[in-house]
Amino acid sequence: MAITGLFLSFFLIIHLLGNLQLLLPAEEAQLQYNSYSHFLGGNILVKLVAYVLYLCIILHSLDAIYLAYRRKKANGVSYSYDRRGRASTWYSRNMTALGIIIFVFLVIHFKDFWYHYKFGDLPTDVNGNKDLYTLVVVAFEQLWYVILYIIAILALGYHLLHGVFSAHRTIGLYHPMYNKVIRVLGVVFAVAITIGYIIIPLFLYINFQS
Amino acid sequence: MKIKLKIWRQRDSRSKGEFKEYHLDDVSKDMSFLEMLDTLNIKLIKQGDLPVEFDHDCREGICGQCGVMINGIAHGPLKNTTTCQLHMRSFNDGDTIHVEPFKAAAFPIVRDLKVNRSAFDNIISSGGYVSVDTGQAPEANSIPVTFEEAESAFDAAACIGCGACVASCKNSSAALFTSAKISHLARLPQGDKETSTRVVNMVNQMEEEGFGYCTNTEACQVECPENISVLNIARMNYEYNKAKVLAKK
């Protein structure tokens, strides 16, 4: 859970940095983003990392299902009057629910962009690269799609808020000072990722309103 | 004070339990929570009813015997306090108080508020000790231990094994209890020698007893009467991962 989670968190940084190219002026962004996507699709090293990524998503999900099963089994009969929530944060107790939101989002996300790019028939830009940029921009002209993304990214943000430090705890970081450092860095990371990913759909929606 | 109690009554582990309502009209705010239950039991016995069974021993907050869910929280509203050290002044006149036993698959209910915590004993006997020859007491200064080491080991050793960590955990994990013993002994030169075998045995035993996995919500430390640090869990994970990675067979 911890190792796959940390790898997925690391991927989020790379994915965000790549996608920030969408914020460039339209013509420049189109050519650069399409050639960037073309490069990613063609590079053998990137392909290998992509397979690790798919594997991590699957293992992380399977692990979550197993944890939920163990929880149900270990809890036995539930409390009739339960106020235990005061001792922990709501998002730390609801990582499974947040994870399900993220998973459903990923299915939509993969279908709309990854599948279309890999297996769909996309027109090309002037450089001859598949025009993923236009596909993205058109998608984010719809308000409901932007709202869907924002909800999913907020879920991701809370998932990270607990997940990043929790992963380090599971791996065994017990040093009191570095534990505090990771706690703070985990929050900074979660906030930065959330803001970074929310800016993109919002920016595209506002800029391409006709 | 007038108090309305809703207490979990259950004949044995196999029967179905339910909340029963009781009223006490003359509760003093200086009574401990257990003394209030004693008062109720005297009343019940006089009426010819069966008293409410609950665990207790020292009533000084050091033995770890008492422990019930009070208004849905292990050991009641005060943080880092045992049930016996909770007093009725923490409640208001006319309050309704829900009292339930700790619930987890590994803690079967014996009767009413009493649960069987033998699973904890099994975890300790699977490795929570130092294997040494008994005999004459060794020279105290032959193994140097610094003040800081001794203090931090003692902080972990302060666990009284009440089970509030398991009861407070959404996963019913015994990670705080088990890790307290592992990190107590790992911090001392006498105990550290056996850390790798100890941690693997105790973690395996913890799983065998049917406790859940830790997902680091940290609720356990908040409700722990001894405020045992969740960093002990990190230490246990570290020692466990190290033992597994460096395993010779």
GROMACS .gro file of C-alpha atoms in nm:
model
  459
    1MET     CA    1   0.000   0.000   0.000
    2ALA     CA    2   0.272   0.243   0.107
    3ILE     CA    3   0.516   0.170  -0.175
    4THR     CA    4   0.254   0.174  -0.452
    5GLY     CA    5   0.102   0.487  -0.297
    6LEU     CA    6   0.434   0.668  -0.290
    7PHE     CA    7   0.505   0.572  -0.651
    8LEU     CA    8   0.162   0.701  -0.754
    9SER     CA    9   0.228   1.025  -0.561
   10PHE     CA   10   0.558   1.063  -0.744
   11PHE     CA   11   0.380   1.010  -1.074
   12LEU     CA   12   0.137   1.289  -0.985
   13ILE     CA   13   0.428   1.537  -0.984
   14ILE     CA   14   0.548   1.432  -1.331
   15HIS     CA   15   0.193   1.425  -1.469
   16LEU     CA   16   0.126   1.773  -1.330
   17LEU     CA   17   0.449   1.921  -1.463
   18GLY     CA   18   0.374   1.781  -1.810
   19ASN     CA   19   0.018   1.907  -1.809
   20LEU     CA   20   0.111   2.256  -1.692
   21GLN     CA   21   0.211   2.305  -2.059
   22LEU     CA   22  -0.162   2.339  -2.121
   23LEU     CA   23  -0.142   2.680  -1.955
   24LEU     CA   24   0.082   2.822  -2.231
   25PRO     CA   25  -0.067   3.051  -2.503
   26ALA     CA   26  -0.296   2.842  -2.725
   27GLU     CA   27  -0.086   2.797  -3.044
   28GLU     CA   28   0.236   2.730  -2.856
   29ALA     CA   29   0.060   2.500  -2.611
   30GLN     CA   30  -0.100   2.296  -2.890
   31LEU     CA   31   0.226   2.218  -3.071
   32GLN     CA   32   0.432   2.167  -2.755
   33TYR     CA   33   0.171   1.955  -2.576
   34ASN     CA   34   0.114   1.733  -2.878
   35SER     CA   35   0.483   1.676  -2.938
   36TYR     CA   36   0.529   1.607  -2.565
   37SER     CA   37   0.251   1.343  -2.579
   38HIS     CA   38   0.405   1.197  -2.892
   39PHE     CA   39   0.742   1.172  -2.717
   40LEU     CA   40   0.587   0.997  -2.416
   41GLY     CA   41   0.403   0.749  -2.637
   42GLY     CA   42   0.715   0.660  -2.834
   43ASN     CA   43   0.979   0.634  -2.562
   44ILE     CA   44   1.052   0.277  -2.449
   45LEU     CA   45   1.163   0.390  -2.102
   46VAL     CA   46   0.842   0.589  -2.052
   47LYS     CA   47   0.647   0.285  -2.170
   48LEU     CA   48   0.814   0.067  -1.907
   49VAL     CA   49   0.738   0.321  -1.635
   50ALA     CA   50   0.380   0.337  -1.763
   51TYR     CA   51   0.343  -0.039  -1.711
   52VAL     CA   52   0.475  -0.001  -1.356
   53LEU     CA   53   0.218   0.274  -1.310
   54TYR     CA   54  -0.074   0.055  -1.427
   55LEU     CA   55   0.052  -0.223  -1.202
   56CYS     CA   56   0.070   0.018  -0.906
   57ILE     CA   57  -0.287   0.137  -0.963
   58ILE     CA   58  -0.409  -0.225  -0.969
   59LEU     CA   59  -0.204  -0.335  -0.666
   60HIS     CA   60  -0.302  -0.026  -0.467
   61SER     CA   61  -0.671  -0.097  -0.538
   62LEU     CA   62  -0.643  -0.468  -0.456
   63ASP     CA   63  -0.463  -0.383  -0.133
   64ALA     CA   64  -0.744  -0.141  -0.046
   65ILE     CA   65  -1.004  -0.414  -0.102
   66TYR     CA   66  -0.806  -0.650   0.122
   67LEU     CA   67  -0.774  -0.385   0.395
   68ALA     CA   68  -1.148  -0.321   0.383
   69TYR     CA   69  -1.212  -0.695   0.411
   70ARG     CA   70  -0.975  -0.725   0.710
   71ARG     CA   71  -1.138  -0.426   0.875
   72LYS     CA   72  -1.483  -0.576   0.842
   73LYS     CA   73  -1.362  -0.908   0.978
   74ALA     CA   74  -1.167  -0.759   1.269
   75ASN     CA   75  -1.442  -0.519   1.374
   76GLY     CA   76  -1.698  -0.791   1.438
   77VAL     CA   77  -2.022  -0.648   1.576
   78SER     CA   78  -2.032  -0.270   1.533
   79TYR     CA   79  -2.095  -0.020   1.812
   80SER     CA   80  -2.452   0.087   1.870
   81TYR     CA   81  -2.344   0.430   1.988
   82ASP     CA   82  -2.024   0.545   1.819
   83ARG     CA   83  -1.844   0.875   1.881
   84ARG     CA   84  -1.492   0.756   1.807
   85GLY     CA   85  -1.460   1.004   1.523
   86ARG     CA   86  -1.338   1.281   1.754
   87ALA     CA   87  -0.994   1.120   1.783
   88SER     CA   88  -0.897   1.124   1.415
   89THR     CA   89  -0.951   1.322   1.096
   90TRP     CA   90  -1.249   1.233   0.874
   91TYR     CA   91  -1.033   1.183   0.568
   92SER     CA   92  -0.801   0.938   0.749
   93ARG     CA   93  -1.105   0.726   0.835
   94ASN     CA   94  -1.251   0.744   0.485
   95MET     CA   95  -0.953   0.665   0.266
   96THR     CA   96  -1.149   0.382   0.100
   97ALA     CA   97  -1.438   0.610   0.004
   98LEU     CA   98  -1.197   0.877  -0.126
   99GLY     CA   99  -1.011   0.603  -0.313
  100ILE     CA  100  -1.334   0.484  -0.479
  101ILE     CA  101  -1.407   0.839  -0.601
  102ILE     CA  102  -1.053   0.860  -0.740
  103PHE     CA  103  -1.085   0.517  -0.904
  104VAL     CA  104  -1.414   0.601  -1.075
  105PHE     CA  105  -1.259   0.927  -1.192
  106LEU     CA  106  -0.956   0.739  -1.328
  107VAL     CA  107  -1.182   0.514  -1.536
  108ILE     CA  108  -1.343   0.823  -1.694
  109HIS     CA  109  -1.006   0.997  -1.726
  110PHE     CA  110  -0.844   0.698  -1.899
  111LYS     CA  111  -1.141   0.646  -2.130
  112ASP     CA  112  -1.168   1.008  -2.242
  113PHE     CA  113  -0.800   1.082  -2.298
  114TRP     CA  114  -0.572   0.781  -2.273
  115TYR     CA  115  -0.799   0.547  -2.473
  116HIS     CA  116  -0.883   0.810  -2.736
  117TYR     CA  117  -0.519   0.899  -2.778
  118LYS     CA  118  -0.391   0.543  -2.801
  119PHE     CA  119  -0.670   0.371  -2.991
  120GLY     CA  120  -0.896   0.650  -3.122
  121ASP     CA  121  -0.874   0.831  -3.454
  122LEU     CA  122  -0.743   1.176  -3.372
  123PRO     CA  123  -0.672   1.449  -3.631
  124THR     CA  124  -0.308   1.566  -3.645
  125ASP     CA  125  -0.161   1.912  -3.593
  126VAL     CA  126   0.073   2.093  -3.837
  127ASN     CA  127   0.369   1.892  -3.709
  128GLY     CA  128   0.193   1.565  -3.779
  129ASN     CA  129   0.144   1.476  -3.410
  130LYS     CA  130  -0.194   1.353  -3.287
  131ASP     CA  131  -0.391   1.656  -3.164
  132LEU     CA  132  -0.449   1.564  -2.801
  133TYR     CA  133  -0.449   1.933  -2.709
  134THR     CA  134  -0.773   2.009  -2.892
  135LEU     CA  135  -0.937   1.700  -2.742
  136VAL     CA  136  -0.847   1.825  -2.392
  137VAL     CA  137  -0.954   2.184  -2.456
  138VAL     CA  138  -1.289   2.079  -2.605
  139ALA     CA  139  -1.355   1.847  -2.309
  140PHE     CA  140  -1.298   2.125  -2.057
  141GLU     CA  141  -1.533   2.365  -2.234
  142GLN     CA  142  -1.814   2.173  -2.062
  143LEU     CA  143  -1.893   2.296  -1.713
  144TRP     CA  144  -2.005   1.956  -1.578
  145TYR     CA  145  -1.676   1.805  -1.685
  146VAL     CA  146  -1.481   2.076  -1.501
  147ILE     CA  147  -1.691   2.020  -1.189
  148LEU     CA  148  -1.633   1.644  -1.211
  149TYR     CA  149  -1.260   1.705  -1.226
  150ILE     CA  150  -1.262   1.944  -0.932
  151ILE     CA  151  -1.454   1.696  -0.715
  152ALA     CA  152  -1.214   1.416  -0.806
  153ILE     CA  153  -0.907   1.632  -0.744
  154LEU     CA  154  -1.038   1.744  -0.404
  155ALA     CA  155  -1.088   1.376  -0.315
  156LEU     CA  156  -0.733   1.311  -0.432
  157GLY     CA  157  -0.607   1.603  -0.222
  158TYR     CA  158  -0.760   1.466   0.097
  159HIS     CA  159  -0.641   1.117   0.007
  160LEU     CA  160  -0.287   1.254  -0.018
  161LEU     CA  161  -0.322   1.461   0.299
  162HIS     CA  162  -0.342   1.137   0.494
  163GLY     CA  163  -0.171   0.905   0.249
  164VAL     CA  164   0.171   1.063   0.211
  165PHE     CA  165   0.258   1.072   0.580
  166SER     CA  166   0.081   0.742   0.645
  167ALA     CA  167   0.296   0.570   0.381
  168HIS     CA  168   0.612   0.689   0.553
  169ARG     CA  169   0.477   0.560   0.886
  170THR     CA  170   0.407   0.220   0.732
  171ILE     CA  171   0.755   0.201   0.586
  172GLY     CA  172   0.891   0.272   0.932
  173LEU     CA  173   0.998   0.636   0.968
  174TYR     CA  174   1.005   0.658   1.346
  175HIS     CA  175   1.252   0.940   1.399
  176PRO     CA  176   1.055   1.213   1.581
  177MET     CA  177   1.207   1.509   1.396
  178TYR     CA  178   1.195   1.365   1.042
  179ASN     CA  179   0.846   1.245   1.121
  180LYS     CA  180   0.745   1.609   1.176
  181VAL     CA  181   0.926   1.714   0.858
  182ILE     CA  182   0.738   1.452   0.653
  183ARG     CA  183   0.410   1.557   0.813
  184VAL     CA  184   0.459   1.916   0.698
  185LEU     CA  185   0.592   1.813   0.356
  186GLY     CA  186   0.292   1.580   0.314
  187VAL     CA  187   0.052   1.868   0.370
  188VAL     CA  188   0.250   2.099   0.138
  189PHE     CA  189   0.254   1.824  -0.127
  190ALA     CA  190  -0.119   1.756  -0.101
  191VAL     CA  191  -0.208   2.126  -0.122
  192ALA     CA  192   0.033   2.192  -0.411
  193ILE     CA  193  -0.096   1.894  -0.611
  194THR     CA  194  -0.458   1.990  -0.548
  195ILE     CA  195  -0.410   2.353  -0.652
  196GLY     CA  196  -0.193   2.256  -0.949
  197TYR     CA  197  -0.444   2.010  -1.089
  198ILE     CA  198  -0.747   2.232  -1.025
  199ILE     CA  199  -0.590   2.528  -1.207
  200ILE     CA  200  -0.573   2.340  -1.540
  201PRO     CA  201  -0.944   2.261  -1.599
  202LEU     CA  202  -1.046   2.599  -1.453
  203PHE     CA  203  -0.799   2.786  -1.674
  204LEU     CA  204  -0.910   2.601  -1.987
  205TYR     CA  205  -1.279   2.650  -1.905
  206ILE     CA  206  -1.242   3.024  -1.847
  207ASN     CA  207  -1.006   3.086  -2.142
  208PHE     CA  208  -1.199   2.895  -2.405
  209GLN     CA  209  -1.549   3.013  -2.323
  210SER     CA  210  -1.698   3.131  -2.649
  211MET     CA  211  -2.702   1.451   4.015
  212LYS     CA  212  -2.965   1.261   3.824
  213ILE     CA  213  -2.827   1.030   3.557
  214LYS     CA  214  -3.000   0.822   3.294
  215LEU     CA  215  -2.793   0.520   3.190
  216LYS     CA  216  -2.823   0.311   2.877
  217ILE     CA  217  -2.613   0.006   2.949
  218TRP     CA  218  -2.529  -0.281   2.715
  219ARG     CA  219  -2.662  -0.606   2.864
  220GLN     CA  220  -2.556  -0.934   2.709
  221ARG     CA  221  -2.576  -1.277   2.872
  222ASP     CA  222  -2.273  -1.433   2.701
  223SER     CA  223  -2.066  -1.419   2.384
  224ARG     CA  224  -2.325  -1.604   2.181
  225SER     CA  225  -2.640  -1.418   2.277
  226LYS     CA  226  -2.756  -1.091   2.132
  227GLY     CA  227  -2.708  -0.783   2.347
  228GLU     CA  228  -2.913  -0.466   2.380
  229PHE     CA  229  -2.919  -0.135   2.563
  230LYS     CA  230  -3.119  -0.137   2.890
  231GLU     CA  231  -3.222   0.185   3.057
  232TYR     CA  232  -3.150   0.263   3.423
  233HIS     CA  233  -3.203   0.572   3.637
  234LEU     CA  234  -2.988   0.690   3.925
  235ASP     CA  235  -3.113   0.983   4.132
  236ASP     CA  236  -2.841   1.034   4.390
  237VAL     CA  237  -2.512   1.039   4.204
  238SER     CA  238  -2.237   1.250   4.359
  239LYS     CA  239  -2.014   1.443   4.121
  240ASP     CA  240  -1.714   1.321   4.321
  241MET     CA  241  -1.787   0.955   4.245
  242SER     CA  242  -1.566   0.782   3.993
  243PHE     CA  243  -1.746   0.631   3.697
  244LEU     CA  244  -1.695   0.282   3.843
  245GLU     CA  245  -1.834   0.391   4.181
  246MET     CA  246  -2.141   0.513   3.998
  247LEU     CA  247  -2.173   0.165   3.840
  248ASP     CA  248  -2.125   0.012   4.190
  249THR     CA  249  -2.414   0.226   4.313
  250LEU     CA  250  -2.629   0.099   4.029
  251ASN     CA  251  -2.531  -0.262   4.101
  252ILE     CA  252  -2.622  -0.231   4.470
  253LYS     CA  253  -2.958  -0.098   4.362
  254LEU     CA  254  -3.003  -0.384   4.114
  255ILE     CA  255  -2.904  -0.648   4.370
  256LYS     CA  256  -3.151  -0.504   4.623
  257GLN     CA  257  -3.422  -0.528   4.357
  258GLY     CA  258  -3.327  -0.891   4.295
  259ASP     CA  259  -3.190  -0.818   3.945
  260LEU     CA  260  -2.858  -0.934   3.802
  261PRO     CA  261  -2.584  -0.673   3.848
  262VAL     CA  262  -2.403  -0.522   3.548
  263GLU     CA  263  -2.073  -0.704   3.505
  264PHE     CA  264  -1.765  -0.495   3.430
  265ASP     CA  265  -1.389  -0.540   3.467
  266HIS     CA  266  -1.195  -0.344   3.729
  267ASP     CA  267  -0.907  -0.396   3.966
  268CYS     CA  268  -0.676  -0.126   4.106
  269ARG     CA  269  -0.905   0.173   4.046
  270GLU     CA  270  -0.592   0.387   4.040
  271GLY     CA  271  -0.551   0.406   3.664
  272ILE     CA  272  -0.248   0.177   3.648
  273CYS     CA  273  -0.367  -0.181   3.603
  274GLY     CA  274  -0.550  -0.165   3.268
  275GLN     CA  275  -0.842  -0.381   3.381
  276CYS     CA  276  -1.125  -0.133   3.350
  277GLY     CA  277  -1.234  -0.001   3.017
  278VAL     CA  278  -1.571   0.051   2.853
  279MET     CA  279  -1.709   0.268   2.576
  280ILE     CA  280  -1.873   0.566   2.744
  281ASN     CA  281  -2.089   0.774   2.511
  282GLY     CA  282  -1.919   0.607   2.216
  283ILE     CA  283  -1.562   0.684   2.328
  284ALA     CA  284  -1.316   0.442   2.492
  285HIS     CA  285  -1.280   0.536   2.862
  286GLY     CA  286  -1.522   0.825   2.813
  287PRO     CA  287  -1.499   1.193   2.730
  288LEU     CA  288  -1.161   1.272   2.891
  289LYS     CA  289  -0.859   1.204   2.673
  290ASN     CA  290  -0.573   0.987   2.805
  291THR     CA  291  -0.772   0.872   3.111
  292THR     CA  292  -0.885   0.530   3.231
  293THR     CA  293  -1.250   0.464   3.313
  294CYS     CA  294  -1.172   0.444   3.686
  295GLN     CA  295  -1.008   0.787   3.679
  296LEU     CA  296  -1.309   0.942   3.509
  297HIS     CA  297  -1.535   1.115   3.759
  298MET     CA  298  -1.901   1.205   3.742
  299ARG     CA  299  -1.809   1.575   3.744
  300SER     CA  300  -1.730   1.525   3.377
  301PHE     CA  301  -2.104   1.483   3.321
  302ASN     CA  302  -2.401   1.712   3.378
  303ASP     CA  303  -2.712   1.665   3.586
  304GLY     CA  304  -2.978   1.493   3.376
  305ASP     CA  305  -2.733   1.349   3.121
  306THR     CA  306  -2.800   1.025   2.938
  307ILE     CA  307  -2.486   0.808   2.932
  308HIS     CA  308  -2.442   0.521   2.688
  309VAL     CA  309  -2.216   0.244   2.821
  310GLU     CA  310  -2.102  -0.032   2.587
  311PRO     CA  311  -1.823  -0.291   2.603
  312PHE     CA  312  -1.513  -0.265   2.382
  313LYS     CA  313  -1.608  -0.437   2.060
  314ALA     CA  314  -1.371  -0.622   1.829
  315ALA     CA  315  -1.371  -0.971   1.683
  316ALA     CA  316  -1.058  -1.047   1.889
  317PHE     CA  317  -1.228  -0.927   2.212
  318PRO     CA  318  -1.531  -1.157   2.255
  319ILE     CA  319  -1.786  -1.032   2.508
  320VAL     CA  320  -1.793  -1.244   2.824
  321ARG     CA  321  -2.093  -1.074   2.976
  322ASP     CA  322  -2.241  -0.723   2.976
  323LEU     CA  323  -1.941  -0.486   2.974
  324LYS     CA  324  -1.679  -0.753   3.029
  325VAL     CA  325  -1.467  -0.865   2.735
  326ASN     CA  326  -1.203  -1.135   2.699
  327ARG     CA  327  -0.869  -0.972   2.623
  328SER     CA  328  -0.664  -1.295   2.621
  329ALA     CA  329  -0.559  -1.209   2.266
  330PHE     CA  330  -0.329  -0.946   2.422
  331ASP     CA  331  -0.171  -1.208   2.649
  332ASN     CA  332  -0.113  -1.434   2.348
  333ILE     CA  333   0.066  -1.150   2.165
  334ILE     CA  334   0.292  -1.086   2.467
  335SER     CA  335   0.373  -1.453   2.513
  336SER     CA  336   0.467  -1.481   2.145
  337GLY     CA  337   0.771  -1.259   2.202
  338GLY     CA  338   0.721  -0.976   2.451
  339TYR     CA  339   1.004  -1.083   2.677
  340VAL     CA  340   1.384  -1.106   2.698
  341SER     CA  341   1.532  -1.458   2.697
  342VAL     CA  342   1.787  -1.461   2.978
  343ASP     CA  343   1.909  -1.721   3.223
  344THR     CA  344   1.770  -1.658   3.566
  345GLY     CA  345   1.999  -1.668   3.867
  346GLN     CA  346   2.194  -1.409   4.058
  347ALA     CA  347   2.108  -1.049   3.977
  348PRO     CA  348   2.380  -0.927   3.737
  349GLU     CA  349   2.601  -0.628   3.816
  350ALA     CA  350   2.381  -0.328   3.735
  351ASN     CA  351   2.647  -0.130   3.551
  352SER     CA  352   2.774  -0.413   3.331
  353ILE     CA  353   2.540  -0.307   3.048
  354PRO     CA  354   2.537   0.071   3.017
  355VAL     CA  355   2.199   0.228   2.940
  356THR     CA  356   2.175   0.604   2.903
  357PHE     CA  357   1.912   0.803   3.089
  358GLU     CA  358   1.745   0.903   2.759
  359GLU     CA  359   1.728   0.542   2.636
  360ALA     CA  360   1.585   0.424   2.966
  361GLU     CA  361   1.325   0.702   2.968
  362SER     CA  362   1.210   0.645   2.610
  363ALA     CA  363   1.192   0.269   2.670
  364PHE     CA  364   0.986   0.336   2.980
  365ASP     CA  365   0.749   0.564   2.787
  366ALA     CA  366   0.667   0.265   2.564
  367ALA     CA  367   0.662   0.023   2.859
  368ALA     CA  368   0.395   0.236   3.030
  369CYS     CA  369   0.124   0.061   2.824
  370ILE     CA  370  -0.124  -0.098   3.064
  371GLY     CA  371  -0.286  -0.320   2.801
  372CYS     CA  372  -0.641  -0.195   2.857
  373GLY     CA  373  -0.744  -0.237   2.493
  374ALA     CA  374  -0.870   0.118   2.437
  375CYS     CA  375  -0.646   0.140   2.127
  376VAL     CA  376  -0.824  -0.154   1.967
  377ALA     CA  377  -1.165  -0.021   2.071
  378SER     CA  378  -1.089   0.326   1.930
  379CYS     CA  379  -0.948   0.198   1.603
  380LYS     CA  380  -1.176   0.185   1.300
  381ASN     CA  381  -0.977  -0.122   1.189
  382SER     CA  382  -0.972  -0.285   1.537
  383SER     CA  383  -0.595  -0.295   1.507
  384ALA     CA  384  -0.372  -0.385   1.800
  385ALA     CA  385  -0.075  -0.206   1.644
  386LEU     CA  386  -0.029   0.043   1.929
  387PHE     CA  387  -0.032  -0.228   2.198
  388THR     CA  388   0.202  -0.462   2.009
  389SER     CA  389   0.436  -0.187   1.896
  390ALA     CA  390   0.469  -0.047   2.249
  391LYS     CA  391   0.617  -0.374   2.369
  392ILE     CA  392   0.838  -0.417   2.060
  393SER     CA  393   0.978  -0.069   2.078
  394HIS     CA  394   1.017  -0.082   2.460
  395LEU     CA  395   1.247  -0.384   2.426
  396ALA     CA  396   1.416  -0.267   2.104
  397ARG     CA  397   1.535   0.047   2.285
  398LEU     CA  398   1.725  -0.146   2.549
  399PRO     CA  399   2.047  -0.340   2.489
  400GLN     CA  400   1.909  -0.644   2.672
  401GLY     CA  401   1.602  -0.661   2.452
  402ASP     CA  402   1.741  -0.538   2.123
  403LYS     CA  403   1.930  -0.864   2.054
  404GLU     CA  404   1.606  -1.050   1.982
  405THR     CA  405   1.422  -0.769   1.805
  406SER     CA  406   1.404  -0.930   1.462
  407THR     CA  407   1.258  -1.261   1.576
  408ARG     CA  408   1.036  -1.087   1.833
  409VAL     CA  409   0.881  -0.843   1.588
  410VAL     CA  410   0.801  -1.111   1.330
  411ASN     CA  411   0.649  -1.344   1.591
  412MET     CA  412   0.444  -1.075   1.761
  413VAL     CA  413   0.313  -0.924   1.438
  414ASN     CA  414   0.218  -1.271   1.311
  415GLN     CA  415   0.043  -1.345   1.640
  416MET     CA  416  -0.142  -1.013   1.622
  417GLU     CA  417  -0.278  -1.112   1.281
  418GLU     CA  418  -0.360  -1.462   1.398
  419GLU     CA  419  -0.568  -1.324   1.685
  420GLY     CA  420  -0.785  -1.148   1.427
  421PHE     CA  421  -0.688  -0.786   1.482
  422GLY     CA  422  -0.706  -0.553   1.182
  423TYR     CA  423  -0.426  -0.363   1.009
  424CYS     CA  424  -0.314  -0.017   1.110
  425THR     CA  425  -0.399   0.264   0.866
  426ASN     CA  426  -0.245   0.538   1.081
  427THR     CA  427  -0.558   0.730   1.176
  428GLU     CA  428  -0.385   0.789   1.514
  429ALA     CA  429  -0.709   0.765   1.711
  430CYS     CA  430  -0.539   0.514   1.944
  431GLN     CA  431  -0.293   0.759   2.096
  432VAL     CA  432  -0.567   1.016   2.160
  433GLU     CA  433  -0.771   0.771   2.369
  434CYS     CA  434  -0.478   0.581   2.524
  435PRO     CA  435  -0.471   0.631   2.905
  436GLU     CA  436  -0.090   0.631   2.892
  437ASN     CA  437  -0.063   0.848   2.580
  438ILE     CA  438   0.158   0.584   2.415
  439SER     CA  439   0.309   0.744   2.105
  440VAL     CA  440   0.203   0.629   1.758
  441LEU     CA  441   0.570   0.658   1.664
  442ASN     CA  442   0.606   0.320   1.833
  443ILE     CA  443   0.399   0.182   1.545
  444ALA     CA  444   0.649   0.336   1.303
  445ARG     CA  445   0.929   0.168   1.501
  446MET     CA  446   0.748  -0.166   1.483
  447ASN     CA  447   0.703  -0.125   1.105
  448TYR     CA  448   1.070  -0.035   1.070
  449GLU     CA  449   1.185  -0.337   1.270
  450TYR     CA  450   0.939  -0.565   1.087
  451ASN     CA  451   1.044  -0.447   0.740
  452LYS     CA  452   1.411  -0.472   0.840
  453ALA     CA  453   1.364  -0.824   0.974
  454LYS     CA  454   1.185  -0.930   0.655
  455VAL     CA  455   1.438  -0.770   0.419
  456LEU     CA  456   1.737  -0.910   0.607
  457ALA     CA  457   1.580  -1.251   0.671
  458LYS     CA  458   1.842  -1.526   0.630
  459LYS     CA  459   1.590  -1.793   0.529
   0.00000   0.00000   0.00000
